XYZ file of C-alpha atoms in Angstrom:
741
model
C -28.675 33.530 -32.874
C -25.429 35.317 -32.347
C -22.493 32.477 -30.695
C -19.214 33.882 -29.582
C -16.976 31.727 -29.223
C -13.200 31.248 -28.949
C -10.790 29.580 -31.168
C -8.552 26.591 -29.882
C -5.510 24.814 -31.916
C -5.527 26.214 -35.159
C -3.427 24.859 -38.364
C -0.555 27.657 -39.448
C -2.301 27.864 -42.870
C -6.031 28.359 -42.129
C -4.344 31.896 -40.934
C -3.076 32.787 -43.744
C -5.189 35.267 -45.544
C -7.650 34.288 -48.281
C -6.254 34.959 -52.047
C -8.223 33.435 -55.100
C -6.613 30.645 -56.106
C -5.289 31.954 -58.960
C -3.210 34.824 -57.190
C -1.741 32.514 -55.735
C 2.221 31.149 -56.844
C 3.764 27.980 -56.745
C 5.718 28.832 -53.273
C 2.687 29.879 -51.266
C 1.332 26.289 -52.096
C 4.310 24.652 -50.889
C 4.530 26.642 -48.164
C 0.980 26.018 -47.087
C 1.343 22.614 -47.959
C 4.117 22.650 -45.844
C 2.445 24.502 -42.613
C -0.736 22.314 -42.618
C 0.893 19.741 -39.659
C 1.698 22.472 -37.588
C -0.048 24.457 -35.046
C 0.354 27.155 -32.736
C -2.350 28.981 -31.159
C -4.446 31.028 -32.537
C -6.720 33.936 -31.075
C -9.242 35.415 -33.477
C -7.227 38.074 -34.426
C -8.963 39.331 -38.017
C -5.551 39.088 -39.767
C -1.727 39.152 -39.785
C -1.074 42.830 -41.226
C 1.350 41.527 -43.652
C -1.318 39.623 -45.465
C -3.362 41.079 -48.183
C -7.099 41.168 -48.651
C -9.012 41.293 -52.132
C -11.835 43.416 -50.120
C -9.184 46.047 -49.833
C -8.470 46.583 -53.870
C -7.108 45.292 -56.729
C -3.639 46.912 -56.092
C -2.141 43.703 -53.994
C -2.001 45.745 -51.335
C -0.939 44.404 -47.640
C -3.532 45.141 -44.620
C -0.828 47.572 -42.926
C -0.040 49.316 -46.390
C -4.158 49.730 -46.855
C -5.284 53.217 -46.133
C -8.257 51.504 -45.058
C -10.124 49.865 -41.703
C -9.923 46.310 -42.969
C -10.955 42.788 -40.773
C -10.840 39.569 -42.242
C -12.023 36.933 -40.636
C -11.097 33.373 -41.543
C -12.892 30.145 -41.972
C -11.104 28.845 -39.356
C -11.785 31.390 -36.881
C -15.510 30.676 -38.198
C -15.488 26.874 -36.763
C -13.690 27.052 -33.777
C -16.113 30.078 -32.632
C -19.433 28.262 -34.251
C -20.648 30.663 -36.562
C -23.132 29.119 -38.489
C -23.802 31.748 -40.102
C -21.485 34.801 -42.410
C -23.021 37.903 -40.400
C -22.090 36.339 -37.168
C -18.844 36.475 -38.390
C -18.971 39.890 -39.360
C -20.380 40.621 -36.149
C -16.581 39.692 -34.372
C -15.185 42.725 -35.926
C -15.004 46.189 -34.536
C -18.529 47.958 -34.272
C -20.621 46.080 -36.104
C -23.240 44.540 -35.554
C -26.801 42.960 -37.385
C -30.063 42.042 -36.525
C -32.994 42.544 -39.138
C -36.519 41.192 -39.919
C -37.773 37.946 -42.236
C -38.195 41.308 -44.877
C -35.110 42.790 -45.287
C -32.864 39.771 -43.604
C -28.978 39.360 -42.297
C -28.414 43.124 -42.330
C -25.445 45.285 -40.596
C -24.827 48.159 -38.852
C -21.354 49.710 -38.879
C -19.962 53.558 -39.146
C -23.368 54.470 -38.034
C -24.952 53.503 -41.354
C -27.033 49.973 -42.097
C -29.279 48.189 -44.725
C -28.276 49.584 -48.291
C -25.690 51.259 -46.634
C -23.142 48.819 -45.993
C -22.861 46.728 -49.306
C -22.851 43.102 -49.619
C -20.712 41.188 -52.137
C -20.487 37.673 -52.857
C -16.441 36.586 -53.945
C -16.553 40.747 -54.926
C -19.725 40.782 -56.709
C -22.371 43.184 -56.580
C -25.840 41.414 -57.187
C -28.185 44.555 -56.170
C -29.436 46.372 -53.346
C -28.708 44.329 -49.587
C -32.029 44.714 -48.278
C -33.748 43.110 -51.831
C -31.163 40.216 -52.158
C -28.772 39.544 -49.091
C -29.606 35.647 -47.174
C -28.299 34.797 -44.465
C -25.148 32.310 -45.567
C -23.915 29.342 -44.140
C -20.044 29.761 -42.834
C -19.397 26.175 -43.908
C -19.152 26.745 -47.596
C -16.212 30.216 -47.003
C -13.143 30.496 -46.713
C -13.359 34.195 -45.245
C -15.668 37.213 -44.367
C -13.600 39.910 -45.118
C -14.844 43.524 -43.696
C -13.931 47.491 -45.310
C -14.611 49.726 -43.100
C -16.982 53.422 -44.785
C -17.560 54.772 -48.262
C -16.733 52.057 -52.065
C -18.278 53.959 -54.890
C -14.225 53.475 -55.968
C -13.893 50.155 -55.822
C -17.296 48.554 -56.503
C -19.342 51.136 -58.080
C -21.859 51.120 -55.062
C -21.347 54.096 -53.102
C -22.543 51.867 -49.565
C -21.052 54.116 -46.839
C -20.175 52.281 -43.634
C -18.659 49.839 -45.267
C -18.768 46.475 -47.226
C -18.659 42.738 -46.022
C -17.524 40.006 -48.532
C -18.356 36.078 -48.561
C -15.013 34.526 -50.368
C -16.145 30.646 -50.926
C -13.943 27.782 -50.334
C -10.911 27.561 -53.881
C -9.859 23.942 -54.668
C -6.348 22.991 -53.516
C -3.305 21.184 -56.106
C -1.423 19.361 -52.977
C -3.733 16.639 -52.413
C -6.900 15.439 -51.687
C -8.442 17.170 -48.496
C -12.026 16.612 -46.875
C -13.719 18.141 -43.821
C -17.083 17.564 -42.208
C -19.351 18.981 -39.764
C -22.240 17.881 -37.875
C -23.041 20.203 -35.072
C -27.187 19.825 -32.582
C -28.121 22.324 -30.059
C -30.831 24.032 -28.320
C -34.272 24.359 -30.262
C -33.561 21.493 -32.484
C -30.731 22.953 -33.999
C -28.979 21.212 -36.973
C -25.763 22.261 -38.398
C -24.243 19.649 -41.588
C -21.821 20.146 -43.768
C -19.346 18.020 -45.788
C -16.822 19.209 -48.575
C -13.408 17.514 -50.523
C -11.164 19.054 -52.795
C -9.535 16.760 -55.283
C -6.661 17.357 -57.491
C -7.894 16.058 -60.918
C -4.895 16.561 -63.076
C -1.913 18.664 -62.090
C -3.481 21.196 -63.575
C -7.327 20.973 -62.567
C -8.605 20.507 -59.675
C -12.067 20.544 -58.341
C -13.572 22.102 -55.090
C -17.265 21.095 -53.745
C -19.062 21.375 -50.608
C -22.522 21.281 -49.224
C -24.238 22.970 -46.104
C -27.340 22.834 -43.951
C -28.766 24.766 -41.118
C -31.929 24.184 -39.152
C -33.816 25.014 -36.220
C -37.132 25.179 -34.607
C -36.277 28.647 -33.360
C -35.844 30.245 -30.156
C -39.093 31.147 -31.045
C -41.174 28.308 -31.443
C -42.354 28.305 -35.336
C -40.322 30.317 -37.050
C -38.455 27.081 -38.307
C -35.415 28.697 -40.287
C -33.081 26.206 -42.821
C -30.894 26.289 -45.754
C -29.186 24.534 -48.505
C -26.361 25.421 -50.101
C -24.463 23.925 -52.565
C -20.930 25.531 -54.160
C -18.629 24.197 -56.476
C -15.251 25.276 -58.299
C -13.288 24.276 -60.844
C -9.695 25.167 -60.974
C -7.819 24.966 -64.347
C -4.609 26.107 -64.416
C -2.128 25.060 -67.434
C 0.434 27.406 -67.170
C 1.982 29.672 -64.009
C 0.794 32.852 -67.304
C -2.932 31.630 -67.320
C -5.558 30.467 -64.489
C -9.389 29.872 -65.396
C -11.745 29.159 -62.878
C -15.525 28.619 -62.394
C -17.423 28.292 -59.749
C -21.668 27.415 -58.751
C -23.613 28.459 -56.039
C -27.190 27.011 -55.753
C -28.164 27.870 -52.043
C -32.417 27.293 -51.136
C -33.536 28.694 -47.860
C -36.338 29.950 -45.666
C -35.948 32.551 -43.592
C -36.970 32.386 -39.754
C -40.488 33.991 -39.834
C -40.263 35.475 -36.387
C -41.162 39.271 -37.309
C -40.844 40.626 -33.365
C -42.861 40.966 -30.264
C -45.665 43.230 -29.672
C -45.285 46.743 -28.240
C -47.804 47.059 -25.597
C -48.714 50.291 -23.245
C -47.147 49.329 -19.859
C -50.258 51.171 -18.530
C -52.628 48.319 -19.220
C -50.715 45.715 -19.309
C -49.063 45.164 -15.955
C -46.202 42.064 -16.970
C -43.905 44.680 -18.224
C -40.430 42.755 -18.697
C -37.778 44.884 -17.400
C -33.967 45.978 -18.666
C -35.041 45.474 -22.067
C -36.180 49.109 -22.595
C -37.601 52.475 -21.884
C -40.507 54.382 -23.830
C -40.817 58.002 -23.504
C -44.760 56.824 -24.280
C -45.208 54.262 -21.892
C -44.407 50.825 -23.593
C -42.690 48.228 -23.483
C -42.876 44.252 -23.751
C -45.295 41.883 -22.060
C -43.949 38.883 -20.136
C -46.240 36.641 -21.706
C -45.538 37.317 -24.686
C -41.828 36.175 -24.797
C -40.994 34.066 -27.339
C -44.153 33.485 -28.735
C -45.117 33.289 -32.442
C -47.577 36.275 -34.005
C -46.963 35.003 -37.464
C -49.302 32.796 -38.793
C -48.867 29.205 -38.670
C -48.297 28.731 -42.583
C -46.314 31.426 -43.617
C -43.488 32.100 -46.500
C -40.188 33.790 -46.554
C -37.939 31.292 -48.485
C -35.563 31.856 -52.128
C -34.098 30.118 -54.589
C -31.041 32.007 -55.732
C -28.307 30.282 -58.468
C -25.040 32.062 -59.343
C -22.801 30.599 -62.062
C -19.419 32.534 -62.322
C -16.192 32.268 -64.444
C -12.749 34.005 -63.231
C -9.946 34.144 -65.890
C -6.228 35.235 -65.346
C -3.469 35.868 -67.464
C -0.072 36.767 -66.538
C 1.982 38.048 -69.956
C 4.890 39.559 -68.195
C 5.969 39.578 -64.639
C 4.828 43.415 -64.946
C 1.646 43.316 -66.206
C -2.006 41.065 -65.341
C -5.175 40.988 -67.011
C -7.593 39.767 -65.071
C -11.907 39.034 -66.402
C -14.943 37.618 -64.561
C -18.473 36.987 -65.858
C -21.042 36.570 -63.685
C -24.760 35.441 -64.381
C -27.402 35.282 -61.062
C -30.969 34.046 -61.244
C -32.941 34.231 -57.942
C -36.482 33.852 -56.450
C -37.473 34.574 -53.723
C -41.351 34.710 -52.353
C -42.633 36.662 -48.254
C -45.972 35.715 -47.322
C -46.750 37.018 -43.963
C -48.457 38.496 -40.866
C -45.615 40.587 -40.469
C -47.137 44.108 -38.626
C -48.159 43.787 -34.854
C -50.083 46.446 -32.896
C -51.545 45.763 -29.672
C -55.156 47.116 -29.435
C -55.880 49.531 -26.465
C -59.111 50.231 -26.990
C -62.377 49.647 -28.710
C -63.512 50.407 -31.716
C -61.327 48.416 -34.488
C -62.586 46.328 -36.799
C -60.317 43.613 -39.574
C -60.580 42.716 -42.538
C -64.030 40.599 -42.140
C -65.924 43.587 -39.911
C -65.667 41.909 -37.356
C -64.575 44.124 -33.795
C -61.393 43.498 -32.047
C -61.688 42.978 -28.557
C -59.237 45.478 -26.776
C -56.251 43.185 -25.662
C -55.726 42.015 -28.739
C -53.290 42.386 -31.260
C -54.173 43.125 -34.770
C -52.148 41.577 -38.148
C -51.967 42.976 -41.217
C -50.725 40.975 -44.770
C -48.077 41.069 -46.667
C -46.843 39.694 -49.450
C -43.823 39.807 -52.360
C -43.098 37.171 -55.357
C -40.347 38.684 -56.949
C -37.376 37.554 -59.508
C -34.598 38.926 -60.518
C -32.079 37.973 -63.396
C -28.652 40.116 -63.520
C -25.599 40.131 -65.695
C -22.178 41.419 -65.549
C -18.502 41.477 -66.438
C -15.511 43.149 -64.657
C -12.135 43.201 -67.172
C -8.939 44.762 -65.690
C -5.289 45.429 -66.047
C -2.674 45.322 -63.521
C 1.172 47.182 -64.406
C 3.642 47.860 -62.597
C 6.194 50.322 -63.598
C 8.296 53.244 -62.742
C 7.695 57.404 -62.938
C 10.645 59.514 -62.406
C 12.267 56.585 -60.744
C 9.567 55.744 -58.138
C 7.731 51.913 -58.664
C 4.629 52.453 -59.325
C 1.196 49.677 -59.627
C -1.376 51.041 -61.891
C -4.380 49.334 -62.492
C -6.915 50.181 -64.880
C -10.140 48.694 -65.847
C -14.225 48.547 -66.845
C -17.870 47.023 -65.495
C -20.874 46.353 -66.478
C -23.474 45.014 -65.502
C -28.042 44.594 -66.474
C -30.650 44.101 -63.539
C -34.053 43.004 -64.556
C -36.015 42.590 -61.327
C -40.084 42.195 -61.124
C -41.818 43.279 -57.606
C -45.541 41.597 -57.253
C -47.164 42.472 -54.091
C -50.290 42.813 -52.361
C -51.939 43.610 -48.562
C -55.233 43.921 -47.738
C -57.284 47.006 -47.646
C -57.867 46.357 -44.092
C -55.523 48.508 -41.694
C -55.628 45.047 -39.863
C -56.321 41.722 -41.036
C -57.650 39.352 -38.104
C -56.256 39.773 -34.619
C -54.774 36.991 -32.449
C -53.938 36.550 -28.088
C -51.567 38.098 -26.898
C -49.854 35.903 -24.292
C -52.165 32.942 -26.549
C -51.708 33.570 -30.247
C -53.514 31.403 -32.128
C -52.593 29.660 -34.691
C -54.170 30.579 -38.373
C -53.241 30.512 -42.178
C -52.961 33.830 -43.846
C -55.524 32.765 -45.595
C -57.342 35.382 -48.213
C -58.308 39.154 -48.109
C -60.204 41.568 -49.952
C -57.488 44.154 -51.679
C -55.045 41.348 -51.935
C -56.000 40.210 -55.240
C -54.385 41.049 -58.488
C -51.312 41.986 -57.161
C -49.628 45.173 -58.021
C -46.305 45.169 -60.491
C -43.108 46.459 -60.604
C -40.566 45.741 -62.635
C -37.627 47.623 -62.497
C -34.673 47.739 -64.948
C -30.785 48.688 -64.147
C -28.576 49.803 -66.371
C -24.766 50.004 -65.172
C -21.210 50.578 -66.871
C -18.227 52.369 -65.318
C -14.726 53.226 -65.943
C -11.655 52.922 -62.974
C -8.196 52.736 -62.160
C -5.959 52.542 -58.556
C -3.508 53.650 -57.870
C 0.109 52.579 -55.402
C 2.763 55.310 -55.945
C 5.990 54.183 -53.641
C 7.635 57.579 -53.071
C 10.536 55.672 -50.710
C 10.810 52.577 -48.881
C 8.921 54.041 -46.752
C 6.283 56.436 -47.892
C 3.172 55.051 -50.177
C 0.556 57.159 -51.711
C -2.847 55.204 -52.949
C -5.479 56.558 -55.046
C -8.785 55.678 -56.985
C -11.227 57.008 -59.485
C -14.137 55.346 -60.675
C -17.215 57.486 -62.556
C -19.922 54.981 -64.242
C -23.280 55.436 -66.058
C -25.682 54.073 -64.467
C -30.050 53.898 -66.312
C -32.698 53.194 -64.194
C -36.538 52.362 -65.308
C -38.997 52.178 -62.783
C -42.200 51.074 -63.819
C -45.269 50.197 -61.596
C -48.529 48.892 -62.565
C -51.540 48.764 -60.628
C -53.862 45.780 -59.536
C -56.017 46.249 -62.085
C -52.587 45.936 -64.738
C -52.642 49.867 -66.045
C -49.639 51.227 -66.331
C -48.662 54.383 -63.254
C -46.844 57.256 -65.019
C -48.081 59.214 -61.336
C -45.027 57.270 -59.315
C -43.048 55.789 -62.314
C -39.846 57.119 -64.408
C -36.162 56.899 -66.005
C -33.267 58.232 -64.678
C -29.613 58.328 -66.122
C -27.014 59.519 -63.027
C -23.078 59.450 -64.028
C -21.221 59.445 -59.689
C -17.448 60.323 -60.244
C -15.770 59.551 -56.969
C -11.905 58.885 -55.529
C -10.276 57.386 -52.957
C -6.773 59.339 -51.915
C -4.723 58.441 -49.153
C -0.437 58.655 -47.676
C 0.926 55.333 -45.879
C 3.915 56.854 -43.683
C 5.849 53.499 -41.781
C 7.766 54.158 -39.087
C 8.974 51.067 -38.491
C 8.828 47.825 -40.745
C 6.212 46.802 -37.873
C 4.270 50.001 -37.606
C 2.012 52.552 -39.577
C 0.755 55.493 -40.149
C -2.293 56.417 -43.067
C -4.928 58.949 -43.613
C -7.555 58.796 -46.146
C -9.957 60.505 -47.839
C -13.063 58.899 -49.951
C -16.240 60.155 -51.815
C -19.305 57.848 -52.971
C -22.817 59.343 -54.653
C -25.527 56.262 -55.001
C -28.772 56.238 -54.991
C -30.127 58.130 -51.734
C -31.276 55.557 -49.474
C -33.697 53.172 -48.547
C -33.776 50.669 -51.890
C -33.285 51.897 -55.487
C -35.900 48.571 -56.585
C -38.656 50.807 -54.302
C -38.431 54.516 -54.920
C -40.642 56.096 -57.218
C -41.259 59.034 -59.229
C -40.879 62.754 -57.113
C -39.025 60.856 -54.522
C -35.036 61.936 -55.996
C -33.348 63.345 -59.233
C -29.563 63.620 -58.015
C -27.857 60.592 -56.283
C -27.213 60.773 -52.921
C -23.337 62.328 -51.817
C -20.831 61.303 -49.427
C -17.380 61.888 -47.767
C -14.896 60.031 -45.416
C -12.073 61.015 -44.120
C -10.560 58.539 -42.014
C -6.663 58.531 -39.832
C -5.461 55.273 -38.433
C -2.191 53.299 -36.967
C -1.447 49.640 -37.618
C 1.148 48.048 -36.032
C 2.934 44.633 -34.477
C 5.179 44.326 -31.462
C 6.877 42.078 -29.368
C 8.261 39.929 -32.417
C 4.592 39.530 -33.932
C 2.974 38.283 -29.809
C 0.836 41.703 -30.427
C -1.007 43.507 -33.189
C -3.153 46.667 -32.833
C -5.461 48.684 -35.230
C -7.016 52.081 -34.066
C -9.293 54.148 -37.299
C -10.610 57.050 -36.061
C -13.565 58.487 -38.951
C -15.543 61.335 -39.684
C -18.407 60.568 -42.518
C -21.496 63.419 -43.782
C -23.688 62.011 -46.065
C -26.401 64.008 -48.455
C -29.684 63.770 -49.720
C -30.378 60.811 -47.960
C -33.499 58.891 -47.893
C -34.781 56.429 -45.951
C -36.733 52.982 -45.513
C -40.245 54.159 -42.656
C -42.552 51.792 -43.693
C -42.244 48.516 -45.900
C -43.048 50.361 -49.437
C -42.111 54.164 -47.926
C -39.560 56.050 -48.120
C -38.762 59.462 -46.355
C -36.356 62.675 -47.185
C -33.688 62.965 -44.087
C -31.528 65.119 -46.057
C -28.154 64.682 -44.335
C -26.816 61.982 -41.716
C -23.404 62.379 -39.998
C -21.268 59.420 -38.101
C -17.889 60.322 -36.178
C -15.932 57.280 -34.147
C -13.027 55.294 -33.256
C -12.043 51.320 -34.328
C -9.393 49.408 -31.892
C -8.564 46.032 -32.566
C -5.849 44.420 -30.698
C -4.022 40.826 -30.796
C -2.253 39.104 -27.661
C -0.355 35.788 -27.957
C 0.714 35.562 -24.144
C 3.484 31.635 -24.655
C 1.550 29.152 -26.265
C -1.230 28.488 -24.109
C -2.699 31.505 -23.762
C -3.614 33.874 -26.268
C -5.917 37.576 -26.074
C -8.264 39.350 -28.643
C -10.546 42.224 -28.227
C -12.099 45.571 -29.899
C -14.103 47.842 -29.424
C -15.677 50.580 -31.311
C -17.099 54.684 -30.836
C -19.978 55.155 -32.303
C -22.274 58.766 -32.968
C -24.355 59.334 -35.592
C -27.153 61.798 -35.921
C -29.370 62.674 -38.714
C -29.711 66.501 -40.085
C -33.659 67.918 -41.107
C -35.294 64.812 -41.120
C -38.884 64.675 -40.963
C -40.226 60.436 -41.494
C -43.551 61.797 -41.210
C -46.426 64.666 -41.323
C -46.299 64.345 -37.487
C -42.582 63.358 -36.508
C -39.601 66.297 -36.869
C -36.489 63.657 -36.401
C -34.097 66.667 -37.388
C -30.767 65.693 -34.771
C -31.367 62.473 -34.162
C -29.747 59.405 -32.734
C -30.071 56.947 -35.820
C -32.287 54.065 -34.816
C -30.141 50.147 -34.169
C -27.122 52.200 -33.437
C -25.122 51.591 -30.571
C -22.323 54.653 -29.315
C -20.099 51.723 -27.913
C -20.103 47.619 -28.921
C -16.878 45.788 -27.895
C -15.830 41.914 -27.678
C -13.225 40.184 -25.616
C -11.852 36.276 -26.332
C -10.140 34.540 -24.307
C -8.338 30.962 -24.988
C -6.000 28.819 -23.166
C -5.194 25.649 -24.885
C -3.840 22.388 -24.780
C -4.805 22.665 -20.858
C -2.263 20.727 -18.893
C -0.862 19.832 -22.343
C -3.697 17.396 -22.447
C -5.512 17.875 -25.798
C -8.282 19.876 -24.137
C -9.057 24.019 -25.476
C -10.691 26.218 -23.087
C -12.393 29.428 -23.915
C -14.839 32.417 -22.889
C -15.877 35.415 -24.397
C -18.006 38.611 -25.047
C -19.577 40.752 -25.847
C -21.369 44.017 -24.914
C -23.853 46.051 -27.191
C -24.556 49.389 -25.704
C -27.685 51.236 -25.914
C -29.407 51.877 -28.776
C -32.537 53.785 -30.423
C -35.565 52.496 -31.345
C -36.880 54.490 -33.809
C -36.213 57.647 -35.806
C -37.940 59.750 -33.348
C -36.359 58.555 -30.240
C -39.334 57.965 -27.901
C -37.439 54.150 -27.771
C -34.170 53.523 -26.157
C -33.014 49.761 -26.305
C -31.347 48.892 -23.258
C -27.317 47.573 -23.492
C -26.590 44.214 -22.742
C -23.139 42.062 -22.793
C -23.486 38.120 -23.544
C -20.906 35.502 -22.098
C -20.317 32.894 -24.005
C -17.963 29.559 -23.124
C -16.973 26.843 -24.868
C -14.299 23.784 -24.102
C -12.886 21.979 -27.134
C -11.776 17.877 -27.186
C -9.278 17.293 -29.974
C -9.862 13.456 -29.888
C -7.918 12.137 -32.867
C -6.009 13.699 -35.255
C -8.068 16.722 -37.422
C -11.189 15.877 -34.988
C -12.760 17.927 -32.721
C -15.380 17.637 -30.463
C -17.014 21.031 -28.936
C -19.664 22.115 -26.432
C -20.740 25.049 -26.373
C -23.182 27.671 -23.612
C -23.875 30.816 -25.305
C -25.835 33.489 -23.652
C -24.238 32.159 -20.112
C -26.043 33.908 -18.534
C -29.499 34.377 -19.728
C -29.976 37.490 -20.617
C -32.889 39.216 -21.959
C -32.279 41.900 -25.002
C -34.000 43.236 -27.818
C -31.252 42.471 -30.906
C -32.708 44.809 -33.487
C -36.283 47.556 -33.916
C -36.916 47.633 -37.918
C -38.524 51.552 -37.945
C -40.598 49.615 -40.802
C -42.576 47.535 -37.904
C -42.388 50.585 -35.252
C -45.218 48.468 -33.684
C -42.871 45.336 -32.232
C -39.094 44.667 -31.365
C -36.459 41.862 -32.194
C -35.660 39.926 -29.841
C -32.347 38.098 -29.089
C -31.654 34.401 -28.264
C -31.821 33.556 -24.909
C -29.321 30.527 -23.443
C -28.494 28.302 -25.395
C -26.044 24.668 -26.150
C -24.414 22.724 -28.297
C -22.117 20.173 -29.517
C -20.512 19.487 -32.962
C -17.502 17.470 -34.003
C -15.254 18.616 -36.562
C -12.735 16.744 -39.358
C -10.422 17.955 -41.878
C -8.288 15.716 -43.246
């Protein structure tokens, strides 16, 4: 459920861009402590341009002087807008939209790319292909959600072409004990709760722990998602030269098991819902199927994830700093569902038991996956400040390596349809057991990567900087497949060695102290698509290649009351694979994307503020045949809207009372829902309202209404499930109490 509400009165310290605590100076900490008692009107902006964002690289550049499009959504903004999950926050950045199904949850689209072409990090660490490992993360445990647009091979060793999203957890503070709490209740029996505290144990040792839980019956009754996230961080800062940070994240969840609503032929089913989609094949959504749950009653989609990390920072001199991070991941994930729902329009179809399926019913499959993932990795880098021919220069050099072992067991019935249910009143039946499911097929995959990298910024003049970077990797992949009899399958198994080399280069020129122009050229080289843990022998021999050209401007005006960013980009990706089913891929050849993104934030006096963004995206395939019967060459990429726009407004301290009022709008233009472009998803606009009462010092009560007009819309069309679409959430209400001391 997407929530778009508004920021009210926020602490100044909350608008400071998050940096790891080990990177903060004592002066910064003192300033933050002093500022926390002050209040200003916040207006949902991504961040001040003079602050830096860790997602932009290791050089410590400010957003203004980084030749890339960067947005940071702070914790305070997430709290006030009611973003329960990290992807809700990412949606507020220009040109970002999220969706996906329980099979590939919490997916994001940006710059025309989605799935594994948008890299998801946790505290700067890569844990595997997005469609395989990403989970809806509770925002209560996060300090910020940071978004970097465009290819990121140079920075993170993976070539996510559309962009990168980093979920940054909270750090302890040394200025005294702090506590936070949240409780929220809303429509569909939705609960969000969290409690956290930060305690300085000594002058040099502090600890922070946060626990959060989200649960709901789901806006499609029966989906029943919930998650529990516990994070704790121990920070040791014995001197100005050395810091150690140890953190543990323990997440358990049960995803929503709503896989979609079936498409039906409107010539046979005459109660089609208007305003949702158009189809050249005459398909639509039946009104009797709205908010119906077609999965099995004991469907499963859950995980357990444990990720301990250790960061060490040593600064032997003012001009030299070393940083090392070591991490381990253990994850256990499982799915066991009826995932694909096909309307049966004529007689002749049978289920797995041999029973005839009556026309007008919905045929269902079964599919289960059980996986275990183990990963260990380390990154070491050094930062050096020196002069080159009298010009200031900062150089970062380093290397990293990781080992991933993923064992994936899966199975499904031999029959096309395991069983069937009613379209209007689907029966609540068990997942069951069917011929062909057991024993399962097994696919252990091992990936080892080692890389060296460098980043550099040369200050040619006070108003001109040149930023560059380079990375070279040694990637080894061992993909094995075993049949249901346990026999090794050499026809689909393979081993590969790959050596991607990528760079970025771009100047940043200051028109004034507060206005900068930039340009950048970036390359990326990565596993060619879909999911590197799913591809089989013969599906690729070389990595996919990408390049992006981007120009832009960033500036603040009117004594800082107005800030704005503008970027234009052009991306081309070749040797592409795309997922065409839950266990299949096809060669797309080329994908092209170009567009522009604008963000603006305006403060009017003490009580009024406006913030908004708009993005235009043009994205097309080159030569692409997703199946023998479909030629999608030149077609639009599914789920990519040409235009997305967000607008926020807030009136704080109404009539000098402790009350805030806010409203917002999100617009998403029409998108294609399939590779053949026969299915078009209609555009939609959602309006949201909120009111806040600052009841006591540090305690605020919020009331929200999301999707005020109760707009029916399609949020996502998963191309792996072409017979169904994912409906968005209807109108909902919530009330919450937030406290911070």
